[in-house]
Coordinates of C-alpha atoms and ligand atoms in Angstrom, one line a residue:
M9 CA 30.8 -8.0 -4.5
R10 CA 27.3 -8.3 -5.9
I11 CA 24.5 -6.4 -4.2
L12 CA 20.9 -7.1 -5.2
S13 CA 17.5 -6.0 -4.2
G14 CA 14.0 -5.8 -5.7
I15 CA 10.8 -3.9 -5.0
Q16 CA 7.3 -4.8 -6.1
P17 CA 5.3 -2.4 -8.3
S18 CA 2.2 -3.0 -6.2
G19 CA 1.4 0.7 -5.4
V20 CA 2.8 4.1 -4.8
L21 CA 6.2 4.1 -2.9
H22 CA 6.3 5.6 0.6
L23 CA 8.8 6.6 3.3
G24 CA 9.0 3.1 4.6
N25 CA 10.2 1.9 1.2
Y26 CA 12.5 4.8 0.9
F27 CA 14.3 4.7 4.3
G28 CA 14.0 0.9 4.7
M29 CA 15.1 -0.2 1.3
M30 CA 15.7 2.5 -1.4
R31 CA 18.1 4.8 0.4
P32 CA 20.3 1.9 1.8
A33 CA 20.3 0.3 -1.7
I34 CA 21.2 3.6 -3.4
E35 CA 24.1 4.2 -0.9
L36 CA 25.4 0.7 -1.5
Q37 CA 25.8 1.3 -5.2
E38 CA 29.1 2.9 -4.4
K39 CA 30.3 -0.3 -2.6
G40 CA 30.1 -3.0 -5.3
E41 CA 28.2 -4.0 -8.4
A42 CA 24.6 -3.5 -7.6
F43 CA 21.6 -5.1 -9.4
Y44 CA 18.2 -3.6 -8.6
F45 CA 15.0 -4.6 -10.2
I46 CA 11.3 -4.0 -10.3
A47 CA 9.6 -7.2 -9.1
N48 CA 6.6 -7.3 -11.6
Y49 CA 6.3 -11.1 -11.6
H50 CA 5.9 -10.9 -7.8
S51 CA 3.3 -8.2 -8.1
M52 CA 1.1 -10.7 -9.9
T53 CA 0.4 -12.5 -6.6
S54 CA -1.6 -9.5 -5.3
L55 CA -2.4 -7.2 -8.2
S56 CA -4.5 -8.3 -11.2
D57 CA -5.0 -5.2 -13.3
P58 CA -2.5 -5.1 -16.2
A59 CA -2.8 -1.3 -16.8
E60 CA -2.1 -0.7 -13.1
R61 CA 0.9 -3.0 -13.2
R62 CA 2.3 -1.1 -16.2
K63 CA 1.7 2.2 -14.6
N64 CA 3.2 1.2 -11.2
T65 CA 6.2 -0.3 -12.9
L66 CA 7.0 3.0 -14.7
A67 CA 6.4 4.9 -11.5
V68 CA 8.8 2.7 -9.5
A69 CA 11.4 3.3 -12.2
L70 CA 10.9 7.1 -12.0
D71 CA 11.0 7.1 -8.2
F72 CA 14.2 5.1 -8.0
L73 CA 16.0 7.2 -10.6
A74 CA 14.7 10.4 -9.1
C75 CA 15.9 9.3 -5.6
G76 CA 19.5 8.8 -6.9
L77 CA 19.9 5.4 -8.4
D78 CA 22.8 5.9 -10.9
P79 CA 22.3 3.8 -14.0
N80 CA 26.0 4.2 -14.9
R81 CA 26.9 2.3 -11.7
T82 CA 23.9 0.1 -11.2
V83 CA 22.2 -2.5 -13.3
F84 CA 18.5 -1.5 -13.1
F85 CA 15.8 -3.6 -14.8
R86 CA 12.4 -5.2 -14.9
Q87 CA 12.2 -8.7 -13.3
S88 CA 10.2 -10.0 -16.3
D89 CA 12.8 -9.0 -18.8
V90 CA 14.9 -11.9 -17.4
P91 CA 12.5 -14.8 -17.8
E92 CA 15.3 -17.3 -16.9
V93 CA 14.4 -16.5 -13.3
T94 CA 11.2 -18.4 -13.7
E95 CA 13.0 -21.5 -14.9
L96 CA 15.3 -21.3 -11.9
T97 CA 12.3 -21.0 -9.7
W98 CA 11.3 -24.5 -10.8
L99 CA 14.7 -26.0 -10.2
L100 CA 14.7 -24.5 -6.7
G101 CA 11.1 -25.4 -5.9
A102 CA 12.0 -29.1 -6.4
V103 CA 14.5 -28.9 -3.5
T104 CA 12.4 -26.7 -1.2
P105 CA 10.6 -28.5 1.7
M106 CA 6.9 -27.6 2.1
G107 CA 7.5 -26.8 5.7
L108 CA 10.0 -24.1 4.9
L109 CA 7.3 -22.2 2.9
E110 CA 4.5 -23.0 5.4
R111 CA 6.5 -21.1 8.0
C112 CA 6.7 -17.8 6.1
H113 CA 5.1 -14.9 7.9
S114 CA 4.3 -12.9 4.9
Y115 CA 2.0 -15.4 3.3
K116 CA 0.5 -16.4 6.7
D117 CA -0.3 -12.7 7.4
K118 CA -2.0 -12.3 4.0
V119 CA -4.1 -15.5 4.6
A120 CA -5.0 -14.2 8.0
K121 CA -6.2 -10.9 6.5
G122 CA -8.5 -12.9 4.2
V123 CA -6.6 -12.1 0.9
S124 CA -7.6 -14.5 -1.8
F125 CA -4.9 -17.0 -1.8
N126 CA -3.1 -18.4 -4.9
F127 CA -0.2 -20.7 -5.5
G128 CA 2.0 -17.7 -6.5
L129 CA 1.6 -16.2 -3.1
F130 CA 2.7 -19.5 -1.5
A131 CA 5.6 -19.9 -4.0
Y132 CA 6.6 -16.2 -3.6
P133 CA 9.8 -17.0 -1.6
V134 CA 11.0 -19.5 -4.1
L135 CA 10.8 -16.9 -6.9
M136 CA 12.5 -14.5 -4.6
A137 CA 15.3 -17.0 -4.0
A138 CA 15.7 -17.4 -7.7
D139 CA 16.0 -13.6 -8.1
I140 CA 18.8 -13.5 -5.5
L141 CA 20.7 -16.7 -6.5
I142 CA 20.6 -16.2 -10.3
Y143 CA 22.9 -13.2 -10.0
D144 CA 25.4 -14.7 -7.5
S145 CA 24.4 -12.1 -5.0
N146 CA 26.3 -11.6 -1.8
I147 CA 24.4 -8.8 -0.1
V148 CA 20.6 -8.2 -0.1
P149 CA 19.6 -4.8 1.4
V150 CA 15.9 -5.0 2.6
G151 CA 13.7 -3.9 5.4
R152 CA 13.2 -6.2 8.3
D153 CA 10.0 -7.7 7.0
Q154 CA 12.0 -9.4 4.2
K155 CA 14.6 -10.9 6.4
Q156 CA 12.8 -14.3 6.6
H157 CA 12.7 -14.5 2.8
V158 CA 16.4 -14.0 2.6
E159 CA 16.9 -16.7 5.2
V160 CA 14.7 -19.0 3.2
T161 CA 16.8 -18.2 0.2
R162 CA 19.9 -19.3 2.1
D163 CA 18.3 -22.6 3.1
I164 CA 17.2 -23.3 -0.4
A165 CA 20.7 -22.5 -1.8
I166 CA 22.4 -24.7 0.8
K167 CA 19.9 -27.6 0.0
F168 CA 20.6 -27.3 -3.7
N169 CA 24.4 -27.2 -3.2
E170 CA 24.2 -30.3 -0.9
Q171 CA 22.1 -32.2 -3.4
Y172 CA 23.8 -31.2 -6.7
G173 CA 27.2 -29.9 -5.7
Q174 CA 28.5 -26.3 -5.2
T175 CA 26.3 -24.1 -7.5
F176 CA 25.1 -21.1 -5.6
V177 CA 26.6 -18.2 -3.6
I178 CA 25.0 -18.0 -0.1
P179 CA 23.7 -14.5 0.3
E180 CA 23.4 -12.3 3.4
P181 CA 20.5 -9.9 4.2
Q182 CA 21.5 -6.4 5.2
I183 CA 19.1 -4.6 7.4
R184 CA 19.7 -1.1 8.9
D185 CA 18.6 -1.2 12.5
E186 CA 17.7 2.5 12.7
V187 CA 15.2 2.2 9.8
A188 CA 14.2 -1.5 10.2
V189 CA 10.5 -0.6 10.6
V190 CA 9.3 2.9 9.6
P191 CA 6.0 3.6 11.4
G192 CA 2.9 4.7 9.4
T193 CA 0.5 7.5 10.5
D194 CA -1.3 5.1 12.8
G195 CA 1.9 3.6 14.4
Q196 CA 1.8 0.3 12.7
K197 CA 4.4 -0.6 10.1
M198 CA 4.0 1.9 7.2
S199 CA 2.6 -0.2 4.3
K200 CA 0.9 0.4 0.9
S201 CA -1.9 -1.9 2.0
Y202 CA -2.7 -0.4 5.5
G203 CA -3.8 3.1 4.4
N204 CA -1.2 4.6 6.7
A205 CA 1.5 5.5 4.2
I206 CA 3.2 8.9 3.5
D207 CA 4.2 8.7 -0.1
I208 CA 7.6 9.9 -1.3
F209 CA 6.0 11.8 -4.2
G210 CA 2.5 13.1 -4.6
D211 CA 0.1 15.9 -4.1
E212 CA 1.2 18.5 -1.6
K213 CA -2.3 19.1 -0.1
A214 CA -3.1 15.5 0.4
L215 CA 0.2 14.7 1.9
R216 CA 0.0 17.6 4.3
K217 CA -3.4 16.2 5.4
R218 CA -1.9 12.8 5.9
I219 CA 0.9 14.2 8.1
M220 CA -1.5 16.4 10.1
G221 CA -3.6 13.2 10.7
I222 CA -0.8 11.2 12.4
T223 CA -2.1 9.6 15.6
M224 CA -0.9 11.3 18.7
D225 CA -1.9 11.1 22.4
S226 CA -4.1 13.7 24.1
R227 CA -1.6 15.7 26.1
T228 CA -1.8 19.5 26.0
P229 CA 1.0 21.6 24.5
S230 CA 2.3 22.8 27.9
E231 CA 2.8 19.2 29.3
P232 CA 6.4 17.9 29.1
K233 CA 6.6 14.9 26.7
P234 CA 9.9 13.0 27.3
D235 CA 8.8 9.7 25.7
S236 CA 9.7 10.5 22.0
E237 CA 10.2 6.8 21.2
K238 CA 6.4 6.5 21.2
N239 CA 6.0 9.7 19.2
I240 CA 5.4 8.8 15.5
A241 CA 5.9 12.4 14.3
I242 CA 9.4 12.6 16.0
Q243 CA 10.3 9.1 14.6
L244 CA 9.5 10.3 11.1
L245 CA 11.2 13.7 11.7
K246 CA 14.4 11.8 12.7
L247 CA 14.5 10.2 9.3
V248 CA 13.8 13.3 7.2
A249 CA 15.7 15.9 9.3
P250 CA 17.8 14.3 12.1
A251 CA 19.3 17.6 13.4
A252 CA 15.9 19.3 13.6
A253 CA 14.5 16.2 15.3
R254 CA 17.0 16.6 18.2
D255 CA 15.9 20.2 18.7
Y256 CA 12.2 19.2 18.7
E257 CA 12.8 16.3 21.1
E258 CA 14.4 18.8 23.5
R259 CA 11.4 21.1 23.2
L260 CA 8.9 18.3 23.8
R261 CA 10.8 17.2 26.9
A262 CA 10.8 20.8 28.3
G263 CA 7.0 21.2 27.6
G264 CA 5.4 24.0 25.7
L265 CA 5.4 22.4 22.2
G266 CA 2.1 21.1 20.9
Y267 CA 1.6 18.3 18.4
G268 CA 0.1 20.6 15.7
D269 CA 3.3 22.6 15.5
L270 CA 5.4 19.5 15.5
K271 CA 3.4 18.0 12.6
K272 CA 3.6 21.3 10.7
A273 CA 7.4 21.2 11.1
L274 CA 7.5 17.6 10.0
F275 CA 5.6 18.4 6.9
E276 CA 8.0 21.2 5.9
H277 CA 11.1 19.2 6.5
Y278 CA 9.7 16.2 4.7
W279 CA 8.6 18.4 1.7
S280 CA 12.1 20.0 1.5
C281 CA 13.9 16.6 2.0
F282 CA 12.5 15.4 -1.3
A283 CA 12.5 18.8 -3.2
A284 CA 15.5 18.0 -5.4
A285 CA 14.2 14.5 -6.1
R286 CA 10.8 15.9 -7.0
G287 CA 12.4 18.2 -9.6
K288 CA 14.4 15.3 -11.1
R289 CA 11.3 13.1 -11.2
S290 CA 9.4 15.7 -13.3
E291 CA 12.4 15.8 -15.8
L292 CA 12.5 12.1 -16.1
A293 CA 8.7 11.9 -16.6
A294 CA 9.2 14.2 -19.6
N295 CA 11.9 11.9 -21.0
L296 CA 10.5 8.4 -21.0
D297 CA 12.7 7.3 -23.9
Y298 CA 15.7 7.7 -21.6
V299 CA 14.0 5.7 -18.8
N300 CA 13.0 2.9 -21.1
K301 CA 16.6 2.8 -22.4
V302 CA 18.0 2.5 -18.9
L303 CA 15.7 -0.4 -18.2
A304 CA 16.5 -2.1 -21.5
D305 CA 20.3 -1.8 -21.0
G306 CA 19.9 -3.1 -17.5
A307 CA 17.9 -6.1 -18.7
N308 CA 20.6 -7.0 -21.2
K309 CA 23.3 -7.0 -18.6
A310 CA 21.3 -8.8 -16.0
R311 CA 20.2 -11.4 -18.5
A312 CA 23.8 -12.3 -19.5
K313 CA 24.6 -13.0 -15.9
A314 CA 21.4 -14.9 -15.3
Q315 CA 22.0 -17.2 -18.3
E316 CA 25.5 -18.0 -17.0
V317 CA 24.2 -19.0 -13.5
L318 CA 21.1 -20.9 -14.9
H319 CA 23.4 -22.9 -17.2
R320 CA 25.5 -23.8 -14.1
A321 CA 22.4 -25.0 -12.3
R322 CA 21.1 -26.9 -15.2
K323 CA 24.4 -28.7 -15.6
A324 CA 24.7 -29.5 -11.9
S325 CA 21.2 -31.0 -11.9
G326 CA 21.6 -33.0 -15.1
L327 CA 19.4 -30.9 -17.3
D328 CA 22.2 -30.2 -19.8
Ligands
ADP404 P1 4.6 -2.6 1.4 O1 4.5 -3.2 2.8 O2 4.3 -1.2 1.5 O3 3.8 -3.4 0.4 P2 6.9 -3.8 0.2 O4 6.6 -5.1 0.9 O5 6.7 -3.7 -1.2 O6 6.1 -2.7 1.0 O7 8.4 -3.5 0.6 C1 9.4 -3.0 -0.3 C2 10.7 -2.8 0.4 O8 10.5 -1.7 1.4 C3 11.1 -4.0 1.3 O9 12.5 -4.1 1.3 C4 10.6 -3.7 2.6 O10 11.3 -4.4 3.6 C5 10.8 -2.2 2.7 N1 9.8 -1.6 3.6 C6 8.4 -1.6 3.3 N2 7.8 -1.0 4.3 C7 8.7 -0.6 5.3 C8 8.7 0.0 6.5 N3 7.5 0.5 7.0 N4 9.8 0.2 7.2 C9 11.0 -0.3 6.7 N5 11.1 -0.9 5.5 C10 10.0 -1.1 4.8
LIG405 N1 9.7 -9.5 -1.8 C1 10.3 -8.2 -1.9 C2 9.3 -7.2 -1.3 O1 8.1 -7.3 -1.2 C3 10.6 -7.8 -3.3 C4 11.6 -8.7 -3.9 C5 11.4 -9.6 -4.8 C6 13.0 -8.8 -3.5 N2 12.5 -10.3 -5.1 C7 13.5 -9.8 -4.3 C8 13.8 -8.1 -2.6 C9 14.9 -10.2 -4.2 C10 15.1 -8.5 -2.5 C11 15.7 -9.5 -3.3 O2 9.8 -6.1 -0.8

């Protein structure tokens, strides 16, 4: 079974990325042959600074390895080290109905926010389909916001198979319900672009401030607060320390616990949840030759598979 996922190097990774995508992906590496990559081609649709792309790409590699991605089990690489994927994007684009792309929320949301709009942003799901199909992927672990893109991939694969004969494996998205949408400090979906993110790694003081700034209601400490589904701090505590969260929920229900104390506890649990990973990340950052070798080995393995599938698609469509 092939498991595949990607993450854009478009900024610093946060708890939404970790619980929504990275942790499920890392757990799945035990279950089959996993391919995980850093989607640097995709990042070109929103990030124009080359130095920043380079810096973020390395940071994502360090974050993933520090959080437990095992390069002996998993093929880990940079998307652009497999340029075959851009050729497959063209083959797929030619069987993709415009309407399918026009329905995609992610591009519509960006247009609605007034982001300057380029062809790459519109074609984004076709490149993502190529990423998935070029490795004969069966399972794609992602957060809920990417579900539609995996459905588009399925539609494109079915269309190509109908038109040119059985060529691609039809993939399935895998979304964990309990972490489908991790809330940010303001209660919206946590996102690099909303200024509401709690980063996985970073400066202790700044992150403490972020957590103390989580939006809460105005109830006093003594009031009972039974509605923990609306409580952002409890939702985050459930992720970083599930057992402690049950205890704090009980105390909120009973009354007598204030939000300041709850947020302090959240910070401490969050900080210790990533303590080991933080240590590992510093070691990796001091050993970049090793990190670059992991990515180069990953690229070689991924490329061999991509060439095989691209050849199949070229042959099916009469390009051989
Ligand atoms: P961002 O919205 O911060 O730019 P990306 O779109 O790069 O994040 O997402 C990378 C991965 O992390 C995707 O699989 C996405 O579904 C997941 N993800 C991002 N934010 C969240 C969130 N708040 N909750 C759950 N999963 C998330
Ligand atoms: N679009 C994904 C995101 O923003 C990243 C991505 C690119 C991806 N290609 C992929 C995810 C293929 C899964 C499979 O999060």
